[in-house]
Amino acid sequence: MNYESKLDAALGRLHDEGRYRIFIDIEREKGNFPHATWRKEDGSEQPVTIWCGNDYLGMGQHPVVLEAMHEAIDATGAGSGGTRNISGTTVYHKELEAELADLHHKEAALLFTSAYIANDATLSTLPKLFPGLIIYSDELNHASMIEGVRRNGGAKRIFRHNDVEHLRELLAADDPDTPKLIAFESIYSMDGDFGPIKEICDLADEFNALTYIDEVHAVGMYGPRGAGVAERDGLMGRIDIINGTLAKAYGVMGGYIASSAKMVDAIRSYAPGFIFTTSLAPAIAAGAAASVRQLKTEQSLRDRHQVQAKILKTRLKAMGLPIIDHGSHIVPVIVGDPVHTKQLSDMLLDGYGIYVQPINFPTVPRGTERLRFTPSPVHGPKEMDALVRALDSLWSHCALNRAELSA
C-alpha cells in the first residue's frame, strides 16, 4: 500500500474540483475590528477588511470582555487544569453557566468546548437516557447535529427542510408510545432562513416529543436579551433543549446547552464528550460571561446589526446580484461554480483588501457555491461602499449573472 499516493489522490480531487481550502494568515487589530492584517507567505503584509467573520457584533474586541479575561488570567493563570470532574470546575465556569441559564430562562446550562461538541455529545447521548428514542432531524441541520444523530445508534428520521407536513407524516407513522425528539435550527447559516419554531413546537405537543433547537447563529443577536429567535418569538419556554455558542455573537469561544436541571444533570453524567474533555480556560469562561451579561442589555447593538444587514442586501439587490434574502443577518451571494467562487474570493482579497472565504460543497450543495457576507455594526459606510463597488466591478469583469434569486 502506497499511503502517500492515496493522500495525493485525495488532495488532488479537491484541487481538480476547485474545492481545496486555503487558510490565510490574518492578524486582527485590537480595537479596530473589522480591520486586520494579511500576512502573506512571501513575508509581505496587506491591510484587509474581514467580511466573513462570525464575531457578528465585534464583541471579541469589547473592552468589558477583554477586561474580564485579563482579570481572570491574572488571578488564576492560563488553563483550567483538567476536566470538570478533575479540578476543571472553577467559579468562572459556574458563573457562566448561571448567566446562560438565566439568559434562556432555563433551570440549568452546561458548558462545552464548542457548540459542535455540545450538539454531538448531547444528541449522541440522549438515546442512553431515553431507550428507543427516535430523533427527527431537519435535512439541513448542521454537521455537528448530523454527526450526533448518526453516532447515537438510535433510530432517526430525516424530514425535508422546514417541511412541517413531512415532519407530521413521519411522526404520525411511528408508535405513539415511543420517545421522540425533534432537532432543528432557528437560523440556517448558509441561506440565512428561519426554522418554523412555533409549528414544530405545536407538532411536538401533539405527538409528545421533546424539542432540541440550535440557536448558534441567533444567540446574542435576536430577542430582547439576545437569547435567540425563540425568545424573539415568545417560544423559548416551549423548547426543551437549547444549543448555543459563545464563539460567534459573544466573540469568545465555547458552546453550551440550556435545559431543565435534570436534563443537564443527565447529559453531564453520561456524555463522553463532556466527561473526558478538559474544560474551557478560566479566562475564556470569564470573557464569555462578561459578553453574555453585556449583550443582555445591548439592544441598540442588535438593532444596528440588523440595519447593516438590510443596507447591504438592499444595495446588492439594486445591482442585480444574486443574493438570498430570508430576513436574517446573513447575506449569501450565489456564484454557482466552485472555481469561479474561489477566483472571486482571491480577487477581492488581492485587489481590494476584502476578505471573504468561498463556500463550496459539501458545506452547500453543488451548483450553489457562494460568497457569504456577515455585516456587523462595526462595518461602517466606508467599508460598505468599498465592498459594494468591488463586487459591482468584479461581477461585470467576470460577466456573471445579475438575475436576483427569490427568497
mmCIF file of C-alpha atoms in Angstrom, residues 3-399:
data_model
loop_
_atom_site.group_PDB
_atom_site.id
_atom_site.type_symbol
_atom_site.label_atom_id
_atom_site.label_comp_id
_atom_site.label_asym_id
_atom_site.label_seq_id
_atom_site.Cartn_x
_atom_site.Cartn_y
_atom_site.Cartn_z
ATOM 1 C CA TYR A 3 -0.095 5.683 1.514
ATOM 2 C CA GLU A 4 1.487 8.817 0.034
ATOM 3 C CA SER A 5 -0.175 8.223 -3.327
ATOM 4 C CA LYS A 6 -3.563 7.839 -1.634
ATOM 5 C CA LEU A 7 -3.090 11.181 0.104
ATOM 6 C CA ASP A 8 -2.001 12.784 -3.175
ATOM 7 C CA ALA A 9 -5.093 11.447 -4.916
ATOM 8 C CA ALA A 10 -7.439 12.655 -2.168
ATOM 9 C CA LEU A 11 -5.951 16.149 -2.162
ATOM 10 C CA GLY A 12 -5.765 16.177 -5.947
ATOM 11 C CA ARG A 13 -9.514 15.629 -6.208
ATOM 12 C CA LEU A 14 -10.121 18.739 -4.137
ATOM 13 C CA HIS A 15 -7.766 20.788 -6.315
ATOM 14 C CA ASP A 16 -9.377 19.482 -9.522
ATOM 15 C CA GLU A 17 -12.853 20.404 -8.326
ATOM 16 C CA GLY A 18 -11.768 23.832 -7.115
ATOM 17 C CA ARG A 19 -12.686 22.897 -3.526
ATOM 18 C CA TYR A 20 -9.242 22.868 -1.920
ATOM 19 C CA ARG A 21 -9.344 25.103 1.150
ATOM 20 C CA ILE A 22 -6.561 27.612 1.726
ATOM 21 C CA PHE A 23 -6.197 29.225 5.131
ATOM 22 C CA ILE A 24 -4.736 32.712 5.067
ATOM 23 C CA ASP A 25 -2.834 34.217 7.970
ATOM 24 C CA ILE A 26 -4.988 37.001 9.405
ATOM 25 C CA GLU A 27 -3.994 39.118 12.406
ATOM 26 C CA ARG A 28 -6.921 41.020 13.869
ATOM 27 C CA GLU A 29 -6.206 44.511 15.206
ATOM 28 C CA LYS A 30 -7.346 45.098 18.776
ATOM 29 C CA GLY A 31 -9.919 47.856 18.894
ATOM 30 C CA ASN A 32 -10.007 48.166 15.102
ATOM 31 C CA PHE A 33 -12.263 45.293 14.017
ATOM 32 C CA PRO A 34 -13.198 44.501 11.200
ATOM 33 C CA HIS A 35 -9.777 45.659 10.005
ATOM 34 C CA ALA A 36 -6.892 43.208 10.092
ATOM 35 C CA THR A 37 -3.504 42.452 8.550
ATOM 36 C CA TRP A 38 -2.963 39.711 5.996
ATOM 37 C CA ARG A 39 0.488 38.187 6.417
ATOM 38 C CA LYS A 40 1.414 36.614 3.087
ATOM 39 C CA GLU A 41 3.654 33.601 2.550
ATOM 40 C CA ASP A 42 6.313 35.782 0.915
ATOM 41 C CA GLY A 43 6.657 37.786 4.133
ATOM 42 C CA SER A 44 4.803 40.870 2.919
ATOM 43 C CA GLU A 45 1.717 42.321 4.571
ATOM 44 C CA GLN A 46 -1.548 43.824 3.332
ATOM 45 C CA PRO A 47 -4.370 45.526 5.241
ATOM 46 C CA VAL A 48 -7.736 43.794 4.814
ATOM 47 C CA THR A 49 -11.316 44.183 5.953
ATOM 48 C CA ILE A 50 -12.932 40.990 7.256
ATOM 49 C CA TRP A 51 -16.403 40.404 5.759
ATOM 50 C CA CYS A 52 -16.871 36.734 6.607
ATOM 51 C CA GLY A 53 -16.233 36.581 10.338
ATOM 52 C CA ASN A 54 -18.632 35.088 12.859
ATOM 53 C CA ASP A 55 -17.796 37.690 15.507
ATOM 54 C CA TYR A 56 -21.090 39.190 14.405
ATOM 55 C CA LEU A 57 -21.201 42.095 16.855
ATOM 56 C CA GLY A 58 -17.487 42.745 17.367
ATOM 57 C CA MET A 59 -17.657 41.545 20.973
ATOM 58 C CA GLY A 60 -14.257 39.880 20.615
ATOM 59 C CA GLN A 61 -12.850 43.424 20.852
ATOM 60 C CA HIS A 62 -15.197 44.783 23.525
ATOM 61 C CA PRO A 63 -13.382 46.390 26.500
ATOM 62 C CA VAL A 64 -15.697 44.701 29.032
ATOM 63 C CA VAL A 65 -14.820 41.269 27.617
ATOM 64 C CA LEU A 66 -11.099 41.943 27.443
ATOM 65 C CA GLU A 67 -11.022 43.337 30.984
ATOM 66 C CA ALA A 68 -12.763 40.249 32.361
ATOM 67 C CA MET A 69 -10.296 37.971 30.586
ATOM 68 C CA HIS A 70 -7.279 39.912 31.844
ATOM 69 C CA GLU A 71 -8.582 39.814 35.403
ATOM 70 C CA ALA A 72 -9.177 36.054 35.237
ATOM 71 C CA ILE A 73 -5.788 35.209 33.774
ATOM 72 C CA ASP A 74 -4.056 37.429 36.326
ATOM 73 C CA ALA A 75 -5.959 35.700 39.112
ATOM 74 C CA THR A 76 -5.802 32.069 38.002
ATOM 75 C CA GLY A 77 -3.258 31.606 35.212
ATOM 76 C CA ALA A 78 -3.831 30.045 31.809
ATOM 77 C CA GLY A 79 -5.517 26.631 31.694
ATOM 78 C CA SER A 80 -8.250 25.073 33.791
ATOM 79 C CA GLY A 81 -6.083 22.136 34.814
ATOM 80 C CA GLY A 82 -8.406 19.311 33.862
ATOM 81 C CA THR A 83 -11.861 18.074 33.044
ATOM 82 C CA ARG A 84 -14.808 19.415 35.002
ATOM 83 C CA ASN A 85 -14.575 16.331 37.200
ATOM 84 C CA ILE A 86 -10.814 16.695 37.782
ATOM 85 C CA SER A 87 -10.176 20.229 39.058
ATOM 86 C CA GLY A 88 -11.562 21.837 35.901
ATOM 87 C CA THR A 89 -14.624 23.401 37.528
ATOM 88 C CA THR A 90 -13.992 26.954 38.716
ATOM 89 C CA VAL A 91 -16.067 29.891 39.850
ATOM 90 C CA TYR A 92 -15.786 31.230 36.282
ATOM 91 C CA HIS A 93 -17.407 28.137 34.756
ATOM 92 C CA LYS A 94 -20.214 28.161 37.311
ATOM 93 C CA GLU A 95 -20.777 31.877 36.790
ATOM 94 C CA LEU A 96 -21.014 31.446 33.018
ATOM 95 C CA GLU A 97 -23.440 28.545 33.280
ATOM 96 C CA ALA A 98 -25.608 30.627 35.606
ATOM 97 C CA GLU A 99 -25.596 33.519 33.113
ATOM 98 C CA LEU A 100 -26.616 31.164 30.288
ATOM 99 C CA ALA A 101 -29.385 29.506 32.293
ATOM 100 C CA ASP A 102 -30.722 32.959 33.151
ATOM 101 C CA LEU A 103 -30.427 34.068 29.518
ATOM 102 C CA HIS A 104 -32.669 31.246 28.309
ATOM 103 C CA HIS A 105 -34.935 31.145 31.376
ATOM 104 C CA LYS A 106 -33.917 27.542 31.999
ATOM 105 C CA GLU A 107 -33.047 25.823 35.245
ATOM 106 C CA ALA A 108 -29.503 24.970 34.198
ATOM 107 C CA ALA A 109 -26.863 25.179 31.483
ATOM 108 C CA LEU A 110 -23.832 23.048 30.630
ATOM 109 C CA LEU A 111 -20.598 24.281 29.043
ATOM 110 C CA PHE A 112 -18.691 22.505 26.279
ATOM 111 C CA THR A 113 -15.531 23.481 24.418
ATOM 112 C CA SER A 114 -17.570 24.260 21.297
ATOM 113 C CA ALA A 115 -21.151 24.243 20.070
ATOM 114 C CA TYR A 116 -20.129 21.429 17.701
ATOM 115 C CA ILE A 117 -19.173 19.269 20.673
ATOM 116 C CA ALA A 118 -22.302 20.345 22.550
ATOM 117 C CA ASN A 119 -24.509 19.174 19.672
ATOM 118 C CA ASP A 120 -22.578 15.984 19.019
ATOM 119 C CA ALA A 121 -22.250 14.986 22.669
ATOM 120 C CA THR A 122 -25.848 15.768 23.614
ATOM 121 C CA LEU A 123 -27.589 14.232 20.615
ATOM 122 C CA SER A 124 -25.431 11.105 20.766
ATOM 123 C CA THR A 125 -26.172 10.693 24.481
ATOM 124 C CA LEU A 126 -29.959 11.162 24.517
ATOM 125 C CA PRO A 127 -30.803 7.551 23.453
ATOM 126 C CA LYS A 128 -28.929 6.330 26.524
ATOM 127 C CA LEU A 129 -31.351 8.353 28.627
ATOM 128 C CA PHE A 130 -34.476 7.526 26.619
ATOM 129 C CA PRO A 131 -34.170 3.964 25.268
ATOM 130 C CA GLY A 132 -35.841 3.573 21.895
ATOM 131 C CA LEU A 133 -35.669 7.318 21.212
ATOM 132 C CA ILE A 134 -36.405 8.388 17.625
ATOM 133 C CA ILE A 135 -34.784 11.645 16.528
ATOM 134 C CA TYR A 136 -36.485 13.628 13.758
ATOM 135 C CA SER A 137 -33.824 15.816 12.157
ATOM 136 C CA ASP A 138 -34.126 18.565 9.545
ATOM 137 C CA GLU A 139 -32.172 17.569 6.433
ATOM 138 C CA LEU A 140 -30.156 20.816 6.511
ATOM 139 C CA ASN A 141 -29.112 20.595 10.137
ATOM 140 C CA HIS A 142 -25.503 21.441 10.918
ATOM 141 C CA ALA A 143 -22.842 18.754 10.531
ATOM 142 C CA SER A 144 -22.471 18.558 14.320
ATOM 143 C CA MET A 145 -26.142 17.656 14.717
ATOM 144 C CA ILE A 146 -25.953 15.137 11.885
ATOM 145 C CA GLU A 147 -22.895 13.537 13.475
ATOM 146 C CA GLY A 148 -24.525 13.353 16.891
ATOM 147 C CA VAL A 149 -27.658 11.737 15.469
ATOM 148 C CA ARG A 150 -25.597 9.327 13.367
ATOM 149 C CA ARG A 151 -23.407 8.215 16.252
ATOM 150 C CA ASN A 152 -26.097 7.646 18.840
ATOM 151 C CA GLY A 153 -27.089 4.238 17.489
ATOM 152 C CA GLY A 154 -30.789 5.010 17.763
ATOM 153 C CA ALA A 155 -33.500 5.426 15.181
ATOM 154 C CA LYS A 156 -33.620 8.585 13.104
ATOM 155 C CA ARG A 157 -35.988 10.187 10.629
ATOM 156 C CA ILE A 158 -34.880 12.961 8.265
ATOM 157 C CA PHE A 159 -37.568 15.452 7.285
ATOM 158 C CA ARG A 160 -37.370 17.787 4.310
ATOM 159 C CA HIS A 161 -36.003 21.196 5.171
ATOM 160 C CA ASN A 162 -38.556 23.257 7.108
ATOM 161 C CA ASP A 163 -41.317 20.960 5.793
ATOM 162 C CA VAL A 164 -43.729 20.730 8.712
ATOM 163 C CA GLU A 165 -46.172 18.494 6.838
ATOM 164 C CA HIS A 166 -43.440 15.980 6.063
ATOM 165 C CA LEU A 167 -42.422 16.040 9.725
ATOM 166 C CA ARG A 168 -46.039 15.390 10.707
ATOM 167 C CA GLU A 169 -46.201 12.375 8.391
ATOM 168 C CA LEU A 170 -43.060 10.906 9.938
ATOM 169 C CA LEU A 171 -44.254 11.480 13.494
ATOM 170 C CA ALA A 172 -47.677 10.002 12.768
ATOM 171 C CA ALA A 173 -46.143 6.861 11.241
ATOM 172 C CA ASP A 174 -44.300 5.889 14.430
ATOM 173 C CA ASP A 175 -45.569 4.241 17.603
ATOM 174 C CA PRO A 176 -47.251 6.898 19.803
ATOM 175 C CA ASP A 177 -45.605 5.407 22.895
ATOM 176 C CA THR A 178 -42.060 5.645 21.512
ATOM 177 C CA PRO A 179 -39.949 8.530 22.906
ATOM 178 C CA LYS A 180 -39.333 11.207 20.286
ATOM 179 C CA LEU A 181 -37.188 14.305 19.802
ATOM 180 C CA ILE A 182 -37.292 16.904 17.026
ATOM 181 C CA ALA A 183 -33.921 18.527 16.252
ATOM 182 C CA PHE A 184 -33.763 21.695 14.148
ATOM 183 C CA GLU A 185 -32.176 25.140 13.899
ATOM 184 C CA SER A 186 -33.522 28.644 14.405
ATOM 185 C CA ILE A 187 -31.357 30.130 11.628
ATOM 186 C CA TYR A 188 -29.724 28.009 8.934
ATOM 187 C CA SER A 189 -26.413 29.696 8.340
ATOM 188 C CA MET A 190 -25.821 29.070 4.639
ATOM 189 C CA ASP A 191 -29.105 30.532 3.307
ATOM 190 C CA GLY A 192 -29.979 32.580 6.365
ATOM 191 C CA ASP A 193 -33.537 31.208 6.587
ATOM 192 C CA PHE A 194 -35.512 30.683 9.786
ATOM 193 C CA GLY A 195 -36.866 27.415 11.140
ATOM 194 C CA PRO A 196 -40.654 27.181 11.748
ATOM 195 C CA ILE A 197 -40.300 27.106 15.535
ATOM 196 C CA LYS A 198 -43.952 27.539 16.503
ATOM 197 C CA GLU A 199 -45.199 24.923 14.060
ATOM 198 C CA ILE A 200 -42.584 22.421 15.218
ATOM 199 C CA CYS A 201 -43.446 23.074 18.863
ATOM 200 C CA ASP A 202 -47.130 22.505 18.043
ATOM 201 C CA LEU A 203 -46.265 19.139 16.494
ATOM 202 C CA ALA A 204 -44.088 18.267 19.478
ATOM 203 C CA ASP A 205 -47.031 18.920 21.791
ATOM 204 C CA GLU A 206 -49.362 16.882 19.605
ATOM 205 C CA PHE A 207 -47.031 13.872 19.388
ATOM 206 C CA ASN A 208 -45.479 14.166 22.848
ATOM 207 C CA ALA A 209 -41.975 14.825 21.501
ATOM 208 C CA LEU A 210 -39.067 16.708 23.008
ATOM 209 C CA THR A 211 -37.681 19.729 21.133
ATOM 210 C CA TYR A 212 -33.996 20.487 20.507
ATOM 211 C CA ILE A 213 -33.061 23.771 18.828
ATOM 212 C CA ASP A 214 -29.678 25.005 17.625
ATOM 213 C CA GLU A 215 -29.574 28.799 18.141
ATOM 214 C CA VAL A 216 -25.897 29.146 17.272
ATOM 215 C CA HIS A 217 -26.410 31.852 14.638
ATOM 216 C CA ALA A 218 -29.015 33.685 16.717
ATOM 217 C CA VAL A 219 -27.861 33.919 20.340
ATOM 218 C CA GLY A 220 -26.716 37.422 21.209
ATOM 219 C CA MET A 221 -28.430 38.871 18.131
ATOM 220 C CA TYR A 222 -32.159 38.149 18.406
ATOM 221 C CA GLY A 223 -34.640 38.615 21.223
ATOM 222 C CA PRO A 224 -34.886 41.406 23.813
ATOM 223 C CA ARG A 225 -31.917 39.977 25.769
ATOM 224 C CA GLY A 226 -30.182 38.156 22.924
ATOM 225 C CA ALA A 227 -31.421 34.662 23.785
ATOM 226 C CA GLY A 228 -32.227 33.923 20.141
ATOM 227 C CA VAL A 229 -35.106 33.641 17.725
ATOM 228 C CA ALA A 230 -37.153 31.518 20.130
ATOM 229 C CA GLU A 231 -37.004 34.370 22.634
ATOM 230 C CA ARG A 232 -37.855 36.940 19.957
ATOM 231 C CA ASP A 233 -40.943 34.938 19.019
ATOM 232 C CA GLY A 234 -42.006 34.230 22.610
ATOM 233 C CA LEU A 235 -41.423 30.481 22.207
ATOM 234 C CA MET A 236 -38.376 29.841 24.366
ATOM 235 C CA GLY A 237 -40.397 28.171 27.112
ATOM 236 C CA ARG A 238 -41.631 25.552 24.646
ATOM 237 C CA ILE A 239 -38.116 24.356 23.770
ATOM 238 C CA ASP A 240 -36.735 21.524 25.893
ATOM 239 C CA ILE A 241 -33.035 21.811 24.977
ATOM 240 C CA ILE A 242 -31.354 24.912 23.549
ATOM 241 C CA ASN A 243 -27.894 24.746 21.978
ATOM 242 C CA GLY A 244 -25.823 27.890 21.620
ATOM 243 C CA THR A 245 -22.315 29.143 21.027
ATOM 244 C CA LEU A 246 -20.025 31.626 22.714
ATOM 245 C CA ALA A 247 -17.778 31.922 19.639
ATOM 246 C CA LYS A 248 -19.977 33.978 17.334
ATOM 247 C CA ALA A 249 -22.023 36.928 18.593
ATOM 248 C CA TYR A 250 -20.395 36.644 22.019
ATOM 249 C CA GLY A 251 -16.951 36.863 20.430
ATOM 250 C CA VAL A 252 -15.089 34.336 22.594
ATOM 251 C CA MET A 253 -15.125 30.513 22.473
ATOM 252 C CA GLY A 254 -17.179 27.551 23.638
ATOM 253 C CA GLY A 255 -20.654 26.071 23.350
ATOM 254 C CA TYR A 256 -23.444 25.057 25.676
ATOM 255 C CA ILE A 257 -26.868 23.591 26.178
ATOM 256 C CA ALA A 258 -29.593 25.063 28.401
ATOM 257 C CA SER A 259 -32.425 22.909 29.700
ATOM 258 C CA SER A 260 -34.055 21.567 32.854
ATOM 259 C CA ALA A 261 -31.825 20.775 35.801
ATOM 260 C CA LYS A 262 -32.478 17.042 35.410
ATOM 261 C CA MET A 263 -31.719 17.051 31.674
ATOM 262 C CA VAL A 264 -28.464 18.929 32.201
ATOM 263 C CA ASP A 265 -27.501 16.648 35.088
ATOM 264 C CA ALA A 266 -28.126 13.564 32.940
ATOM 265 C CA ILE A 267 -26.094 14.865 29.977
ATOM 266 C CA ARG A 268 -23.317 15.922 32.373
ATOM 267 C CA SER A 269 -23.265 12.443 33.849
ATOM 268 C CA TYR A 270 -23.499 10.354 30.664
ATOM 269 C CA ALA A 271 -21.948 12.286 27.724
ATOM 270 C CA PRO A 272 -18.333 11.212 26.998
ATOM 271 C CA GLY A 273 -17.795 14.406 25.019
ATOM 272 C CA PHE A 274 -18.312 16.334 28.239
ATOM 273 C CA ILE A 275 -16.875 13.940 30.809
ATOM 274 C CA PHE A 276 -13.484 13.374 29.150
ATOM 275 C CA THR A 277 -12.759 16.871 27.785
ATOM 276 C CA THR A 278 -10.639 19.473 29.563
ATOM 277 C CA SER A 279 -12.804 22.439 30.466
ATOM 278 C CA LEU A 280 -12.533 25.900 28.956
ATOM 279 C CA ALA A 281 -9.723 28.075 30.272
ATOM 280 C CA PRO A 282 -10.999 30.270 33.130
ATOM 281 C CA ALA A 283 -10.128 33.433 31.209
ATOM 282 C CA ILE A 284 -12.305 32.287 28.294
ATOM 283 C CA ALA A 285 -15.196 31.499 30.618
ATOM 284 C CA ALA A 286 -14.825 34.883 32.295
ATOM 285 C CA GLY A 287 -14.783 36.732 28.979
ATOM 286 C CA ALA A 288 -17.805 34.824 27.716
ATOM 287 C CA ALA A 289 -19.756 35.538 30.910
ATOM 288 C CA ALA A 290 -18.976 39.240 30.579
ATOM 289 C CA SER A 291 -20.096 39.204 26.956
ATOM 290 C CA VAL A 292 -23.373 37.408 27.717
ATOM 291 C CA ARG A 293 -24.079 39.873 30.552
ATOM 292 C CA GLN A 294 -23.285 42.866 28.351
ATOM 293 C CA LEU A 295 -25.464 41.755 25.450
ATOM 294 C CA LYS A 296 -28.469 41.162 27.686
ATOM 295 C CA THR A 297 -28.818 44.960 27.755
ATOM 296 C CA GLU A 298 -27.352 45.946 24.356
ATOM 297 C CA GLN A 299 -30.470 46.122 22.194
ATOM 298 C CA SER A 300 -29.057 49.097 20.291
ATOM 299 C CA LEU A 301 -26.165 46.944 19.090
ATOM 300 C CA ARG A 302 -28.592 44.269 17.869
ATOM 301 C CA ASP A 303 -30.631 46.936 16.093
ATOM 302 C CA ARG A 304 -27.573 48.360 14.327
ATOM 303 C CA HIS A 305 -26.570 44.870 13.278
ATOM 304 C CA GLN A 306 -29.928 44.283 11.579
ATOM 305 C CA VAL A 307 -29.799 47.699 9.911
ATOM 306 C CA GLN A 308 -26.364 46.974 8.464
ATOM 307 C CA ALA A 309 -27.547 43.672 7.034
ATOM 308 C CA LYS A 310 -30.603 45.316 5.466
ATOM 309 C CA ILE A 311 -28.496 48.075 3.920
ATOM 310 C CA LEU A 312 -26.048 45.614 2.363
ATOM 311 C CA LYS A 313 -28.825 43.394 0.988
ATOM 312 C CA THR A 314 -30.684 46.383 -0.429
ATOM 313 C CA ARG A 315 -27.604 47.698 -2.184
ATOM 314 C CA LEU A 316 -26.642 44.309 -3.621
ATOM 315 C CA LYS A 317 -30.204 43.735 -4.843
ATOM 316 C CA ALA A 318 -30.162 47.140 -6.525
ATOM 317 C CA MET A 319 -27.155 45.959 -8.554
ATOM 318 C CA GLY A 320 -28.960 42.769 -9.503
ATOM 319 C CA LEU A 321 -26.548 40.480 -7.677
ATOM 320 C CA PRO A 322 -27.995 37.025 -6.965
ATOM 321 C CA ILE A 323 -28.433 37.158 -3.211
ATOM 322 C CA ILE A 324 -30.655 35.076 -0.964
ATOM 323 C CA ASP A 325 -32.690 37.157 1.487
ATOM 324 C CA HIS A 326 -34.763 35.446 4.160
ATOM 325 C CA GLY A 327 -34.713 38.434 6.511
ATOM 326 C CA SER A 328 -31.813 37.357 8.717
ATOM 327 C CA HIS A 329 -28.389 38.965 9.150
ATOM 328 C CA ILE A 330 -26.681 36.504 6.780
ATOM 329 C CA VAL A 331 -26.027 37.698 3.204
ATOM 330 C CA PRO A 332 -25.225 34.870 0.765
ATOM 331 C CA VAL A 333 -24.257 35.870 -2.796
ATOM 332 C CA ILE A 334 -24.591 32.910 -5.154
ATOM 333 C CA VAL A 335 -21.845 32.289 -7.720
ATOM 334 C CA GLY A 336 -22.761 28.711 -8.616
ATOM 335 C CA ASP A 337 -19.332 27.376 -9.545
ATOM 336 C CA PRO A 338 -16.505 26.382 -7.156
ATOM 337 C CA VAL A 339 -13.675 27.617 -9.370
ATOM 338 C CA HIS A 340 -15.331 30.997 -10.025
ATOM 339 C CA THR A 341 -16.172 31.368 -6.338
ATOM 340 C CA LYS A 342 -12.543 30.820 -5.370
ATOM 341 C CA GLN A 343 -11.377 33.221 -8.085
ATOM 342 C CA LEU A 344 -13.740 35.936 -6.873
ATOM 343 C CA SER A 345 -12.562 35.443 -3.317
ATOM 344 C CA ASP A 346 -8.933 35.717 -4.420
ATOM 345 C CA MET A 347 -9.595 38.838 -6.500
ATOM 346 C CA LEU A 348 -11.439 40.545 -3.646
ATOM 347 C CA LEU A 349 -8.539 39.810 -1.328
ATOM 348 C CA ASP A 350 -5.649 40.658 -3.662
ATOM 349 C CA GLY A 351 -7.176 43.603 -5.468
ATOM 350 C CA TYR A 352 -9.465 45.210 -2.912
ATOM 351 C CA GLY A 353 -8.289 44.071 0.525
ATOM 352 C CA ILE A 354 -11.643 42.409 1.205
ATOM 353 C CA TYR A 355 -11.533 39.033 2.930
ATOM 354 C CA VAL A 356 -14.441 36.661 2.325
ATOM 355 C CA GLN A 357 -13.943 32.918 2.112
ATOM 356 C CA PRO A 358 -15.525 30.860 -0.712
ATOM 357 C CA ILE A 359 -18.139 28.364 0.446
ATOM 358 C CA ASN A 360 -18.297 25.203 -1.631
ATOM 359 C CA PHE A 361 -19.571 21.616 -1.469
ATOM 360 C CA PRO A 362 -20.072 19.809 0.892
ATOM 361 C CA THR A 363 -20.967 22.820 3.044
ATOM 362 C CA VAL A 364 -23.525 23.802 0.396
ATOM 363 C CA PRO A 365 -24.988 21.765 -2.499
ATOM 364 C CA ARG A 366 -23.076 21.688 -5.775
ATOM 365 C CA GLY A 367 -24.226 24.481 -8.062
ATOM 366 C CA THR A 368 -24.939 26.840 -5.156
ATOM 367 C CA GLU A 369 -21.362 27.800 -4.321
ATOM 368 C CA ARG A 370 -21.302 31.245 -2.792
ATOM 369 C CA LEU A 371 -19.650 34.114 -1.013
ATOM 370 C CA ARG A 372 -21.250 34.586 2.412
ATOM 371 C CA PHE A 373 -21.053 38.068 3.894
ATOM 372 C CA THR A 374 -21.663 38.837 7.557
ATOM 373 C CA PRO A 375 -22.056 42.589 8.051
ATOM 374 C CA SER A 376 -21.681 43.846 11.603
ATOM 375 C CA PRO A 377 -22.365 47.081 13.497
ATOM 376 C CA VAL A 378 -18.694 47.996 13.100
ATOM 377 C CA HIS A 379 -18.727 47.798 9.298
ATOM 378 C CA GLY A 380 -19.172 51.494 8.600
ATOM 379 C CA PRO A 381 -20.233 53.366 5.431
ATOM 380 C CA LYS A 382 -16.641 53.426 4.163
ATOM 381 C CA GLU A 383 -16.288 49.636 4.408
ATOM 382 C CA MET A 384 -19.752 49.094 2.933
ATOM 383 C CA ASP A 385 -19.055 51.380 -0.055
ATOM 384 C CA ALA A 386 -15.748 49.641 -0.749
ATOM 385 C CA LEU A 387 -17.395 46.202 -0.723
ATOM 386 C CA VAL A 388 -20.304 47.191 -2.967
ATOM 387 C CA ARG A 389 -18.026 48.885 -5.520
ATOM 388 C CA ALA A 390 -15.683 45.889 -5.573
ATOM 389 C CA LEU A 391 -18.491 43.374 -6.113
ATOM 390 C CA ASP A 392 -20.068 45.519 -8.832
ATOM 391 C CA SER A 393 -16.745 45.787 -10.660
ATOM 392 C CA LEU A 394 -15.863 42.107 -10.380
ATOM 393 C CA TRP A 395 -19.332 40.926 -11.398
ATOM 394 C CA SER A 396 -19.006 42.952 -14.581
ATOM 395 C CA HIS A 397 -15.389 41.925 -15.154
ATOM 396 C CA CYS A 398 -16.256 38.241 -14.830
ATOM 397 C CA ALA A 399 -19.524 38.578 -16.805
#
